[in-house]
């Protein structure tokens, strides 16, 4: 599961846990930025000096010193800045607690840029002899020999007095420079020395003339958070597509897209539509189920083909039609005249009673793009099946495979024989006289139905291949094989064009692994996601129909019943 | 069928995204004192380059390794005393994903890149009030399978956005922001197959550009200093998302002419407290502890129809999600940084029924839970350049047992090492 709101952003996450100086919060209340030269810090109560880096923060009692050509800047979260010039030592007396900032300049020179202070807040620079207090201004304080302190006010007003309080406080205004020497009253104001005035303002002196990088970085961070939030919506949509199985990857690492829909063309009709796209091709299939009576909104599909118990089926499928196409060629299977047949199967465990719909006709035909359709097969269940001898006629795939390696499909129709006296599979009755227009009326045209009823299908065989080798197999080979392909061949030995159709079917797991026959026999079909059917025919001139569908939707209804 | 090349989506309204920066620049010309230079600029550049490996339990392609990298360049311009313009350009490339991106699809073979350009204007109304506006465009390209080429990824998407924000700065409430964003998300390569099918599907009426949507967001955010060492950041956001071409599925599985409409609410809070610096014989240790909380709620009018089982699921996408997680960061001797974090996340779908391993629907709704653990190490190699190593582990579980198409129960891990440059 992907959290909608990850606590850690996925992009640029390398340092998301390393929050020093990077998060909005108190961690950056008094940060040091080294500008140039050597700059060191001495923690409160410690004696050793250590180099600082951009992420160093100061607390009360800490001291900072710069060497020759050294330059650093203290940045306060309220926007105040203290530029520390070369060969200067500063101690933090109060580092912002209660919005009080107090620095002691032991030696050297600092320039302060102080934003307008809020009520109860205070900003002071102390020297060994004097103290300067401000309420929003820019000034420079220099400590000379014997603690002599010189204050130069660049902007605003600064209160200035000796530290011992022996003399009156003076207010120094913009452009004035006042010096306090040991044991003397503040000297009369003088103009700020030109060398100080010529220097860039404190903020500019230590920052590029453009917007400060902190501001850029902060805005970039806010933008990143907003974008992350916005794009989670897109990621959620993608997640939803995966959860619904509409985007898959096949055994060859290629993208497969699958969409399945339901249609309700009429009150008694229910249709599945599946469209798959892979290898830049689109294939589609549609299964229509025609019910005896009107269908409710929520359709129990299996209930249209099978019902447990001995009660009569109230609604059932009278016909089905499945068509598969690549957009040009298609293969169509349809069944008609379905009626429920009641069965009782007796075993040592007791009697099993159920009803199953039996279709009187099963047709298969293929059509190449631009050509007329060709009927390949027409099967009719034996009278034994129709009369209810269920166990006598059905096929158990696993048993049949063991004997001849062939798998007769569909399940439940084994011994198809021709209608009429002496009819056998593949007998010599011709199928003719069907136009394309007539083929569209299979379910309504009584004449055509009658015509089909007296015609016969051709040879339909199913063969099983394990890892490319045909049956028969040993049980060990059967279980060990990882690739199982079942082919259905329809061959008309009588037609001049000798049309054929091969359907290759295999199942894929969600990670593209092909399930083997053992998996299928064990019932693991329930967990595969792809049911892939590839149709090849000499009618298609090298083209194929390659369908990928979900495991349940387009399996024959009786297989659906098994798994459901 | 030949897939169309990536289309460029520039919604007409997005042409106005540069309006505010343009107007602001015009005002700046009148606001600037005579003789002052036109503008000053500050370049900001950050880059990350790293390699790593990801594992995903039960995935045949796991583990996956590869390089990742990101670039961000922001030339900040100050156009006078009140106006700042921040154009930005960013690019990312990822071949190995973080644990939170290893979504249940579990497809680890993925290359992803994105490029974005934006321009943002900041107008200082007063010392406390600031007005901001931005316009941006982002394109994300994804290769998730071997046959997807750059620009043809199924989930490539583009986002065009514009927004306004008002910010107040203060002493205790260091920042309060109120903003509105309008953006369009388009998946140019993702069209409904049914709309594209030549013989079947055209009658389905699901829509064509089913993932594309437009969102109108409103956001309130604040950063408050609770004490000199404690701060909290909070966000409250609402998104109104309208899908222009995704029709609603109905109880019988067919599609109606009504369009999908989502409402998404989100809130979060992050608490940070800086601990005292502790001196040990072997090191000085600084620390920051934090707690992150968030809650999200999605309400969608879209439903779901399981065609395989012909089951209709009403309000399938609605969910509520909570996350919570502590984190702590330590720094030794102002050099070595260590970050530790854990996060718990739970999403509960309001009306998405649980399925067993066979897909059979059961009573109760889907709940997913994820635990994520992280550790990061950082060390400055030189000025502006840090070495970073990070690792993460995630364990996801759910009462949803049907995992044929999507994994709900899994574990994943990832680790990365690389360099981080900030200039």
PDB file of C-alpha atoms in Angstrom, chain A residues 1-8 10-20 23-29 34 43-44 46 48 50-51 53-57 59 77-78 96-99 116 118 121 203 208-213 215-220 222-223 226-227 229-249 252-255 257-264 270 272-273 275-277 279-282 284-286 297-301 323 325 327-328 330 510-511 526-529 550-553 560 564, chain B residues 1 3 40-44 48 50 74 76-78 84 86 92 100-101 103 107 110 120 122 130 132 134 138 144-148 154-155 157 159 167 171 174-175 177 181 183 187 190-194 196 198-200 203-204 206 211 213 219 228-231 235 241 243 251-255 260 264 266 274 277 279-280 284 286 288 292 294 296 304-305 307-308 310 317 319 321 323-325 327 329-331 333-334 337-339 341-343 345 347 349 352 357-358 368 370 374-378 383 388 390 394 403-406 408 410 416 422-423:
ATOM      1  CA  UNK A   1       0.000   0.000   0.000  1.00  0.00           C
ATOM      2  CA  UNK A   2       1.222   3.389  -0.790  1.00  0.00           C
ATOM      3  CA  UNK A   3       0.280   5.887   1.806  1.00  0.00           C
ATOM      4  CA  UNK A   4      -1.647   8.769   0.408  1.00  0.00           C
ATOM      5  CA  UNK A   5       0.293  11.143   2.481  1.00  0.00           C
ATOM      6  CA  UNK A   6       3.714   9.705   3.001  1.00  0.00           C
ATOM      7  CA  UNK A   7       5.429  11.054   6.020  1.00  0.00           C
ATOM      8  CA  UNK A   8       8.486  11.221   3.892  1.00  0.00           C
ATOM      9  CA  UNK A  10       9.493  10.183  -2.218  1.00  0.00           C
ATOM     10  CA  UNK A  11      11.572  12.569  -4.244  1.00  0.00           C
ATOM     11  CA  UNK A  12      14.641  14.140  -2.836  1.00  0.00           C
ATOM     12  CA  UNK A  13      14.180  12.124   0.290  1.00  0.00           C
ATOM     13  CA  UNK A  14      17.802  11.434   1.033  1.00  0.00           C
ATOM     14  CA  UNK A  15      17.988  13.962   3.780  1.00  0.00           C
ATOM     15  CA  UNK A  16      14.404  13.964   4.974  1.00  0.00           C
ATOM     16  CA  UNK A  17      15.382  12.641   8.342  1.00  0.00           C
ATOM     17  CA  UNK A  18      18.351  14.932   8.729  1.00  0.00           C
ATOM     18  CA  UNK A  19      16.472  17.966   9.827  1.00  0.00           C
ATOM     19  CA  UNK A  20      19.090  20.164  11.384  1.00  0.00           C
ATOM     20  CA  UNK A  23      12.865  22.278   9.247  1.00  0.00           C
ATOM     21  CA  UNK A  24      10.615  25.086  10.223  1.00  0.00           C
ATOM     22  CA  UNK A  25      11.042  25.139  13.937  1.00  0.00           C
ATOM     23  CA  UNK A  26      13.274  26.080  16.739  1.00  0.00           C
ATOM     24  CA  UNK A  27      16.248  24.158  15.498  1.00  0.00           C
ATOM     25  CA  UNK A  28      17.355  27.197  13.532  1.00  0.00           C
ATOM     26  CA  UNK A  29      16.717  29.901  16.134  1.00  0.00           C
ATOM     27  CA  UNK A  34      30.469  31.001   7.825  1.00  0.00           C
ATOM     28  CA  UNK A  43      30.368  25.676  23.533  1.00  0.00           C
ATOM     29  CA  UNK A  44      29.251  26.944  26.910  1.00  0.00           C
ATOM     30  CA  UNK A  46      33.880  23.982  27.259  1.00  0.00           C
ATOM     31  CA  UNK A  48      38.138  23.817  23.076  1.00  0.00           C
ATOM     32  CA  UNK A  50      35.908  23.803  16.962  1.00  0.00           C
ATOM     33  CA  UNK A  51      35.298  24.839  13.352  1.00  0.00           C
ATOM     34  CA  UNK A  53      29.783  24.836   9.352  1.00  0.00           C
ATOM     35  CA  UNK A  54      26.635  26.215   7.813  1.00  0.00           C
ATOM     36  CA  UNK A  55      24.403  24.110   9.964  1.00  0.00           C
ATOM     37  CA  UNK A  56      25.862  25.124  13.316  1.00  0.00           C
ATOM     38  CA  UNK A  57      23.487  26.761  15.754  1.00  0.00           C
ATOM     39  CA  UNK A  59      22.903  28.679  22.267  1.00  0.00           C
ATOM     40  CA  UNK A  77      14.617  33.236  13.229  1.00  0.00           C
ATOM     41  CA  UNK A  78      12.977  36.665  13.501  1.00  0.00           C
ATOM     42  CA  UNK A  96      16.297  34.347  21.772  1.00  0.00           C
ATOM     43  CA  UNK A  97      14.636  32.963  24.856  1.00  0.00           C
ATOM     44  CA  UNK A  98      11.659  35.159  25.552  1.00  0.00           C
ATOM     45  CA  UNK A  99      12.516  37.005  22.367  1.00  0.00           C
ATOM     46  CA  UNK A 116      11.442  46.011  13.980  1.00  0.00           C
ATOM     47  CA  UNK A 118       7.814  43.222  18.777  1.00  0.00           C
ATOM     48  CA  UNK A 121      11.418  41.730  22.680  1.00  0.00           C
ATOM     49  CA  UNK A 203      22.381  42.298   5.239  1.00  0.00           C
ATOM     50  CA  UNK A 208      24.126  38.095  -2.273  1.00  0.00           C
ATOM     51  CA  UNK A 209      22.286  41.144  -3.593  1.00  0.00           C
ATOM     52  CA  UNK A 210      19.430  38.966  -4.738  1.00  0.00           C
ATOM     53  CA  UNK A 211      16.923  37.214  -2.481  1.00  0.00           C
ATOM     54  CA  UNK A 212      18.575  35.253   0.316  1.00  0.00           C
ATOM     55  CA  UNK A 213      19.112  31.596  -0.327  1.00  0.00           C
ATOM     56  CA  UNK A 215      14.145  32.312   1.306  1.00  0.00           C
ATOM     57  CA  UNK A 216      14.643  30.488  -1.981  1.00  0.00           C
ATOM     58  CA  UNK A 217      15.184  27.193  -0.220  1.00  0.00           C
ATOM     59  CA  UNK A 218      12.144  27.719   1.971  1.00  0.00           C
ATOM     60  CA  UNK A 219       9.908  28.554  -0.977  1.00  0.00           C
ATOM     61  CA  UNK A 220      11.271  25.558  -2.883  1.00  0.00           C
ATOM     62  CA  UNK A 222       6.891  24.742   0.328  1.00  0.00           C
ATOM     63  CA  UNK A 223       6.452  24.198  -3.407  1.00  0.00           C
ATOM     64  CA  UNK A 226       2.388  21.315  -2.314  1.00  0.00           C
ATOM     65  CA  UNK A 227       3.369  19.448  -5.465  1.00  0.00           C
ATOM     66  CA  UNK A 229       0.190  16.667  -2.163  1.00  0.00           C
ATOM     67  CA  UNK A 230      -1.213  17.460  -5.562  1.00  0.00           C
ATOM     68  CA  UNK A 231       0.459  14.554  -7.285  1.00  0.00           C
ATOM     69  CA  UNK A 232      -0.781  12.020  -4.782  1.00  0.00           C
ATOM     70  CA  UNK A 233      -4.110  12.285  -6.566  1.00  0.00           C
ATOM     71  CA  UNK A 234      -2.508  11.134  -9.797  1.00  0.00           C
ATOM     72  CA  UNK A 235      -0.698   8.334  -8.007  1.00  0.00           C
ATOM     73  CA  UNK A 236      -3.954   7.231  -6.410  1.00  0.00           C
ATOM     74  CA  UNK A 237      -5.535   6.902  -9.826  1.00  0.00           C
ATOM     75  CA  UNK A 238      -2.649   4.792 -11.025  1.00  0.00           C
ATOM     76  CA  UNK A 239      -2.939   2.653  -7.922  1.00  0.00           C
ATOM     77  CA  UNK A 240      -6.621   2.170  -8.615  1.00  0.00           C
ATOM     78  CA  UNK A 241      -5.933   0.968 -12.149  1.00  0.00           C
ATOM     79  CA  UNK A 242      -3.539  -1.627 -10.777  1.00  0.00           C
ATOM     80  CA  UNK A 243      -5.955  -2.705  -8.066  1.00  0.00           C
ATOM     81  CA  UNK A 244      -8.632  -3.350 -10.628  1.00  0.00           C
ATOM     82  CA  UNK A 245      -6.219  -5.326 -12.772  1.00  0.00           C
ATOM     83  CA  UNK A 246      -6.471  -3.092 -15.779  1.00  0.00           C
ATOM     84  CA  UNK A 247      -2.721  -2.731 -16.182  1.00  0.00           C
ATOM     85  CA  UNK A 248      -0.593  -5.853 -16.233  1.00  0.00           C
ATOM     86  CA  UNK A 249       2.808  -6.952 -17.400  1.00  0.00           C
ATOM     87  CA  UNK A 252       7.906 -11.100 -21.583  1.00  0.00           C
ATOM     88  CA  UNK A 253       7.949  -7.884 -19.577  1.00  0.00           C
ATOM     89  CA  UNK A 254       5.555  -6.232 -21.952  1.00  0.00           C
ATOM     90  CA  UNK A 255       2.648  -4.100 -21.038  1.00  0.00           C
ATOM     91  CA  UNK A 257      -3.845  -3.588 -20.653  1.00  0.00           C
ATOM     92  CA  UNK A 258      -7.143  -5.228 -19.972  1.00  0.00           C
ATOM     93  CA  UNK A 259     -10.544  -3.704 -19.614  1.00  0.00           C
ATOM     94  CA  UNK A 260     -13.749  -5.595 -19.080  1.00  0.00           C
ATOM     95  CA  UNK A 261     -17.237  -4.277 -19.271  1.00  0.00           C
ATOM     96  CA  UNK A 262     -20.817  -5.364 -19.094  1.00  0.00           C
ATOM     97  CA  UNK A 263     -23.538  -4.470 -21.535  1.00  0.00           C
ATOM     98  CA  UNK A 264     -27.292  -4.915 -21.284  1.00  0.00           C
ATOM     99  CA  UNK A 270     -26.267  -9.907 -20.891  1.00  0.00           C
ATOM    100  CA  UNK A 272     -19.303  -9.185 -21.386  1.00  0.00           C
ATOM    101  CA  UNK A 273     -16.844  -7.158 -23.377  1.00  0.00           C
ATOM    102  CA  UNK A 275     -10.527  -5.421 -24.654  1.00  0.00           C
ATOM    103  CA  UNK A 276      -6.819  -6.107 -24.320  1.00  0.00           C
ATOM    104  CA  UNK A 277      -3.886  -4.202 -25.707  1.00  0.00           C
ATOM    105  CA  UNK A 279       2.460  -5.280 -28.296  1.00  0.00           C
ATOM    106  CA  UNK A 280       0.778  -2.235 -29.796  1.00  0.00           C
ATOM    107  CA  UNK A 281      -2.187  -4.291 -30.876  1.00  0.00           C
ATOM    108  CA  UNK A 282      -5.725  -4.313 -29.642  1.00  0.00           C
ATOM    109  CA  UNK A 284     -11.387  -7.676 -28.196  1.00  0.00           C
ATOM    110  CA  UNK A 285     -13.881 -10.309 -27.307  1.00  0.00           C
ATOM    111  CA  UNK A 286     -17.520 -10.290 -26.462  1.00  0.00           C
ATOM    112  CA  UNK A 297     -29.876  -5.670 -12.509  1.00  0.00           C
ATOM    113  CA  UNK A 298     -27.509  -7.969 -10.669  1.00  0.00           C
ATOM    114  CA  UNK A 299     -27.069 -11.086 -12.739  1.00  0.00           C
ATOM    115  CA  UNK A 300     -26.016 -14.422 -11.335  1.00  0.00           C
ATOM    116  CA  UNK A 301     -24.306 -15.681 -14.471  1.00  0.00           C
ATOM    117  CA  UNK A 323     -16.684 -13.601 -30.752  1.00  0.00           C
ATOM    118  CA  UNK A 325     -11.367 -10.365 -32.990  1.00  0.00           C
ATOM    119  CA  UNK A 327     -10.164  -5.767 -35.355  1.00  0.00           C
ATOM    120  CA  UNK A 328     -10.215  -7.463 -38.752  1.00  0.00           C
ATOM    121  CA  UNK A 330     -12.621 -12.952 -36.054  1.00  0.00           C
ATOM    122  CA  UNK A 510       0.163 -11.884 -12.040  1.00  0.00           C
ATOM    123  CA  UNK A 511       3.924 -11.784 -12.430  1.00  0.00           C
ATOM    124  CA  UNK A 526      -8.504 -19.323  -9.218  1.00  0.00           C
ATOM    125  CA  UNK A 527      -5.463 -17.227  -8.585  1.00  0.00           C
ATOM    126  CA  UNK A 528      -4.212 -16.520 -12.074  1.00  0.00           C
ATOM    127  CA  UNK A 529      -5.026 -13.276 -13.676  1.00  0.00           C
ATOM    128  CA  UNK A 550      -9.387 -12.343 -16.686  1.00  0.00           C
ATOM    129  CA  UNK A 551      -9.631 -15.920 -15.429  1.00  0.00           C
ATOM    130  CA  UNK A 552     -13.335 -16.111 -14.979  1.00  0.00           C
ATOM    131  CA  UNK A 553     -15.023 -13.919 -17.459  1.00  0.00           C
ATOM    132  CA  UNK A 560     -16.962 -20.861 -14.623  1.00  0.00           C
ATOM    133  CA  UNK A 564     -17.169 -20.504  -8.655  1.00  0.00           C
TER     134      UNK A 564
ATOM    135  CA  UNK B   1      -2.450  -0.325 -33.418  1.00  0.00           C
ATOM    136  CA  UNK B   3       0.272   4.180 -29.894  1.00  0.00           C
ATOM    137  CA  UNK B  40      19.709  41.390  -8.388  1.00  0.00           C
ATOM    138  CA  UNK B  41      19.752  37.656  -8.458  1.00  0.00           C
ATOM    139  CA  UNK B  42      20.816  34.746  -6.330  1.00  0.00           C
ATOM    140  CA  UNK B  43      21.359  31.355  -7.875  1.00  0.00           C
ATOM    141  CA  UNK B  44      20.299  28.346  -5.869  1.00  0.00           C
ATOM    142  CA  UNK B  48      21.411  14.534  -5.502  1.00  0.00           C
ATOM    143  CA  UNK B  50      22.787   8.174  -5.522  1.00  0.00           C
ATOM    144  CA  UNK B  74      16.308  28.380  -8.897  1.00  0.00           C
ATOM    145  CA  UNK B  76      16.101  34.066  -7.617  1.00  0.00           C
ATOM    146  CA  UNK B  77      15.594  37.605  -8.852  1.00  0.00           C
ATOM    147  CA  UNK B  78      14.869  40.588  -6.649  1.00  0.00           C
ATOM    148  CA  UNK B  84      11.012  38.607  -5.809  1.00  0.00           C
ATOM    149  CA  UNK B  86      11.690  32.688  -8.448  1.00  0.00           C
ATOM    150  CA  UNK B  92      14.531  13.833 -11.575  1.00  0.00           C
ATOM    151  CA  UNK B 100       6.624   3.743  -0.342  1.00  0.00           C
ATOM    152  CA  UNK B 101       6.642   3.734  -4.097  1.00  0.00           C
ATOM    153  CA  UNK B 103       2.989  -0.166  -4.531  1.00  0.00           C
ATOM    154  CA  UNK B 107       6.665  -4.047 -10.686  1.00  0.00           C
ATOM    155  CA  UNK B 110      10.814   0.919 -13.786  1.00  0.00           C
ATOM    156  CA  UNK B 120       6.780  32.131  -8.677  1.00  0.00           C
ATOM    157  CA  UNK B 122       6.583  37.003  -4.080  1.00  0.00           C
ATOM    158  CA  UNK B 130       3.344  38.670   1.496  1.00  0.00           C
ATOM    159  CA  UNK B 132       2.527  34.964  -3.853  1.00  0.00           C
ATOM    160  CA  UNK B 134       2.868  30.841  -9.319  1.00  0.00           C
ATOM    161  CA  UNK B 138       5.424  19.251 -14.935  1.00  0.00           C
ATOM    162  CA  UNK B 144       7.261   0.239 -16.519  1.00  0.00           C
ATOM    163  CA  UNK B 145       7.665  -2.459 -19.131  1.00  0.00           C
ATOM    164  CA  UNK B 146      10.271  -3.408 -21.701  1.00  0.00           C
ATOM    165  CA  UNK B 147       8.186  -2.254 -24.638  1.00  0.00           C
ATOM    166  CA  UNK B 148       7.465   1.206 -23.293  1.00  0.00           C
ATOM    167  CA  UNK B 154       1.033   4.230 -20.075  1.00  0.00           C
ATOM    168  CA  UNK B 155       1.145   6.339 -16.931  1.00  0.00           C
ATOM    169  CA  UNK B 157       1.258  12.403 -16.998  1.00  0.00           C
ATOM    170  CA  UNK B 159       0.329  18.664 -14.616  1.00  0.00           C
ATOM    171  CA  UNK B 167       1.281  34.671   3.860  1.00  0.00           C
ATOM    172  CA  UNK B 171       6.992  36.185  15.948  1.00  0.00           C
ATOM    173  CA  UNK B 174       5.985  32.436  12.325  1.00  0.00           C
ATOM    174  CA  UNK B 175       3.941  31.820   9.228  1.00  0.00           C
ATOM    175  CA  UNK B 177      -0.537  30.782   4.659  1.00  0.00           C
ATOM    176  CA  UNK B 181      -4.514  26.173  -6.483  1.00  0.00           C
ATOM    177  CA  UNK B 183      -4.404  22.443 -11.780  1.00  0.00           C
ATOM    178  CA  UNK B 187      -2.502  11.133 -18.796  1.00  0.00           C
ATOM    179  CA  UNK B 190      -4.039   6.466 -21.136  1.00  0.00           C
ATOM    180  CA  UNK B 191      -7.249   6.237 -23.049  1.00  0.00           C
ATOM    181  CA  UNK B 192     -10.028   3.812 -22.332  1.00  0.00           C
ATOM    182  CA  UNK B 193      -9.524   0.721 -24.506  1.00  0.00           C
ATOM    183  CA  UNK B 194     -13.209   0.426 -25.041  1.00  0.00           C
ATOM    184  CA  UNK B 196     -10.402   2.658 -28.967  1.00  0.00           C
ATOM    185  CA  UNK B 198     -12.637  -1.082 -33.488  1.00  0.00           C
ATOM    186  CA  UNK B 199     -15.336  -3.693 -33.224  1.00  0.00           C
ATOM    187  CA  UNK B 200     -16.429  -3.917 -29.637  1.00  0.00           C
ATOM    188  CA  UNK B 203     -21.012   1.065 -26.999  1.00  0.00           C
ATOM    189  CA  UNK B 204     -19.629   0.780 -23.484  1.00  0.00           C
ATOM    190  CA  UNK B 206     -17.027   4.425 -20.101  1.00  0.00           C
ATOM    191  CA  UNK B 211      -7.949   9.493 -15.780  1.00  0.00           C
ATOM    192  CA  UNK B 213      -9.078  15.585 -14.119  1.00  0.00           C
ATOM    193  CA  UNK B 219      -5.040  25.171   1.614  1.00  0.00           C
ATOM    194  CA  UNK B 228      12.010  28.764  21.775  1.00  0.00           C
ATOM    195  CA  UNK B 229      12.683  25.070  21.245  1.00  0.00           C
ATOM    196  CA  UNK B 230       9.335  23.775  20.132  1.00  0.00           C
ATOM    197  CA  UNK B 231       7.420  24.397  16.946  1.00  0.00           C
ATOM    198  CA  UNK B 235      -1.872  22.025   7.128  1.00  0.00           C
ATOM    199  CA  UNK B 241     -11.520  17.032  -8.418  1.00  0.00           C
ATOM    200  CA  UNK B 243     -13.104  14.217 -14.174  1.00  0.00           C
ATOM    201  CA  UNK B 251     -25.574  -1.120 -10.599  1.00  0.00           C
ATOM    202  CA  UNK B 252     -26.122  -3.245 -13.722  1.00  0.00           C
ATOM    203  CA  UNK B 253     -22.555  -2.710 -14.935  1.00  0.00           C
ATOM    204  CA  UNK B 254     -23.358  -0.215 -17.644  1.00  0.00           C
ATOM    205  CA  UNK B 255     -22.136   3.368 -17.707  1.00  0.00           C
ATOM    206  CA  UNK B 260     -16.944  11.278 -11.759  1.00  0.00           C
ATOM    207  CA  UNK B 264     -10.544  15.062  -0.951  1.00  0.00           C
ATOM    208  CA  UNK B 266      -6.386  16.388   4.106  1.00  0.00           C
ATOM    209  CA  UNK B 274      15.013  20.700  19.812  1.00  0.00           C
ATOM    210  CA  UNK B 277      23.040  20.026  23.366  1.00  0.00           C
ATOM    211  CA  UNK B 279      28.481  17.218  25.861  1.00  0.00           C
ATOM    212  CA  UNK B 280      30.092  13.855  26.128  1.00  0.00           C
ATOM    213  CA  UNK B 284      28.825  16.880  21.380  1.00  0.00           C
ATOM    214  CA  UNK B 286      22.511  17.859  19.264  1.00  0.00           C
ATOM    215  CA  UNK B 288      15.669  17.215  17.342  1.00  0.00           C
ATOM    216  CA  UNK B 292       4.058  13.656  12.389  1.00  0.00           C
ATOM    217  CA  UNK B 294      -2.039  13.282   9.244  1.00  0.00           C
ATOM    218  CA  UNK B 296      -7.113  12.149   4.798  1.00  0.00           C
ATOM    219  CA  UNK B 304     -17.026  -0.274  -9.299  1.00  0.00           C
ATOM    220  CA  UNK B 305     -18.374  -3.222 -11.225  1.00  0.00           C
ATOM    221  CA  UNK B 307     -17.190  -7.990 -14.383  1.00  0.00           C
ATOM    222  CA  UNK B 308     -15.564 -11.292 -13.518  1.00  0.00           C
ATOM    223  CA  UNK B 310     -20.796  -9.545 -11.886  1.00  0.00           C
ATOM    224  CA  UNK B 317     -13.130   4.447  -3.827  1.00  0.00           C
ATOM    225  CA  UNK B 319     -11.634   5.892   2.193  1.00  0.00           C
ATOM    226  CA  UNK B 321      -6.534   7.311   6.093  1.00  0.00           C
ATOM    227  CA  UNK B 323      -0.742   8.290   9.535  1.00  0.00           C
ATOM    228  CA  UNK B 324       1.410   8.847  12.572  1.00  0.00           C
ATOM    229  CA  UNK B 325       5.077   8.573  13.163  1.00  0.00           C
ATOM    230  CA  UNK B 327      11.258  10.769  14.242  1.00  0.00           C
ATOM    231  CA  UNK B 329      17.548  13.433  14.428  1.00  0.00           C
ATOM    232  CA  UNK B 330      20.920  13.441  16.101  1.00  0.00           C
ATOM    233  CA  UNK B 331      24.063  15.261  15.166  1.00  0.00           C
ATOM    234  CA  UNK B 333      30.177  17.093  16.700  1.00  0.00           C
ATOM    235  CA  UNK B 334      28.317  19.236  14.226  1.00  0.00           C
ATOM    236  CA  UNK B 337      23.862  13.451  11.295  1.00  0.00           C
ATOM    237  CA  UNK B 338      21.719  10.450  12.083  1.00  0.00           C
ATOM    238  CA  UNK B 339      18.003  10.299  11.448  1.00  0.00           C
ATOM    239  CA  UNK B 341      11.971   7.472  11.917  1.00  0.00           C
ATOM    240  CA  UNK B 342       8.955   5.219  12.008  1.00  0.00           C
ATOM    241  CA  UNK B 343       5.531   5.694  10.517  1.00  0.00           C
ATOM    242  CA  UNK B 345      -0.371   4.304   8.242  1.00  0.00           C
ATOM    243  CA  UNK B 347      -6.379   3.254   5.235  1.00  0.00           C
ATOM    244  CA  UNK B 349     -12.212   1.906   2.652  1.00  0.00           C
ATOM    245  CA  UNK B 352     -14.897  -1.796  -0.578  1.00  0.00           C
ATOM    246  CA  UNK B 357      -7.832 -15.574  -1.833  1.00  0.00           C
ATOM    247  CA  UNK B 358     -10.192 -16.885  -4.511  1.00  0.00           C
ATOM    248  CA  UNK B 368      -4.713  -1.719   4.869  1.00  0.00           C
ATOM    249  CA  UNK B 370       1.677  -0.169   6.720  1.00  0.00           C
ATOM    250  CA  UNK B 374      13.768   4.623   8.189  1.00  0.00           C
ATOM    251  CA  UNK B 375      17.329   5.471   9.030  1.00  0.00           C
ATOM    252  CA  UNK B 376      19.506   8.125   7.414  1.00  0.00           C
ATOM    253  CA  UNK B 377      23.117   9.108   7.828  1.00  0.00           C
ATOM    254  CA  UNK B 378      24.663  12.315   6.593  1.00  0.00           C
ATOM    255  CA  UNK B 383      31.381  22.896   1.907  1.00  0.00           C
ATOM    256  CA  UNK B 388      24.155  10.527   2.588  1.00  0.00           C
ATOM    257  CA  UNK B 390      19.588   5.935   3.893  1.00  0.00           C
ATOM    258  CA  UNK B 394       8.065  -1.293   4.997  1.00  0.00           C
ATOM    259  CA  UNK B 403      -4.040 -10.572  -4.501  1.00  0.00           C
ATOM    260  CA  UNK B 404      -4.147 -11.841  -8.036  1.00  0.00           C
ATOM    261  CA  UNK B 405      -3.875  -8.406  -9.507  1.00  0.00           C
ATOM    262  CA  UNK B 406      -2.579  -6.333  -6.623  1.00  0.00           C
ATOM    263  CA  UNK B 408      -1.911  -5.971  -0.283  1.00  0.00           C
ATOM    264  CA  UNK B 410       4.019  -7.655   1.440  1.00  0.00           C
ATOM    265  CA  UNK B 416      20.457   4.274  -1.090  1.00  0.00           C
ATOM    266  CA  UNK B 422      23.532  22.452  -2.279  1.00  0.00           C
ATOM    267  CA  UNK B 423      24.957  25.703  -3.568  1.00  0.00           C
TER     268      UNK B 423
END
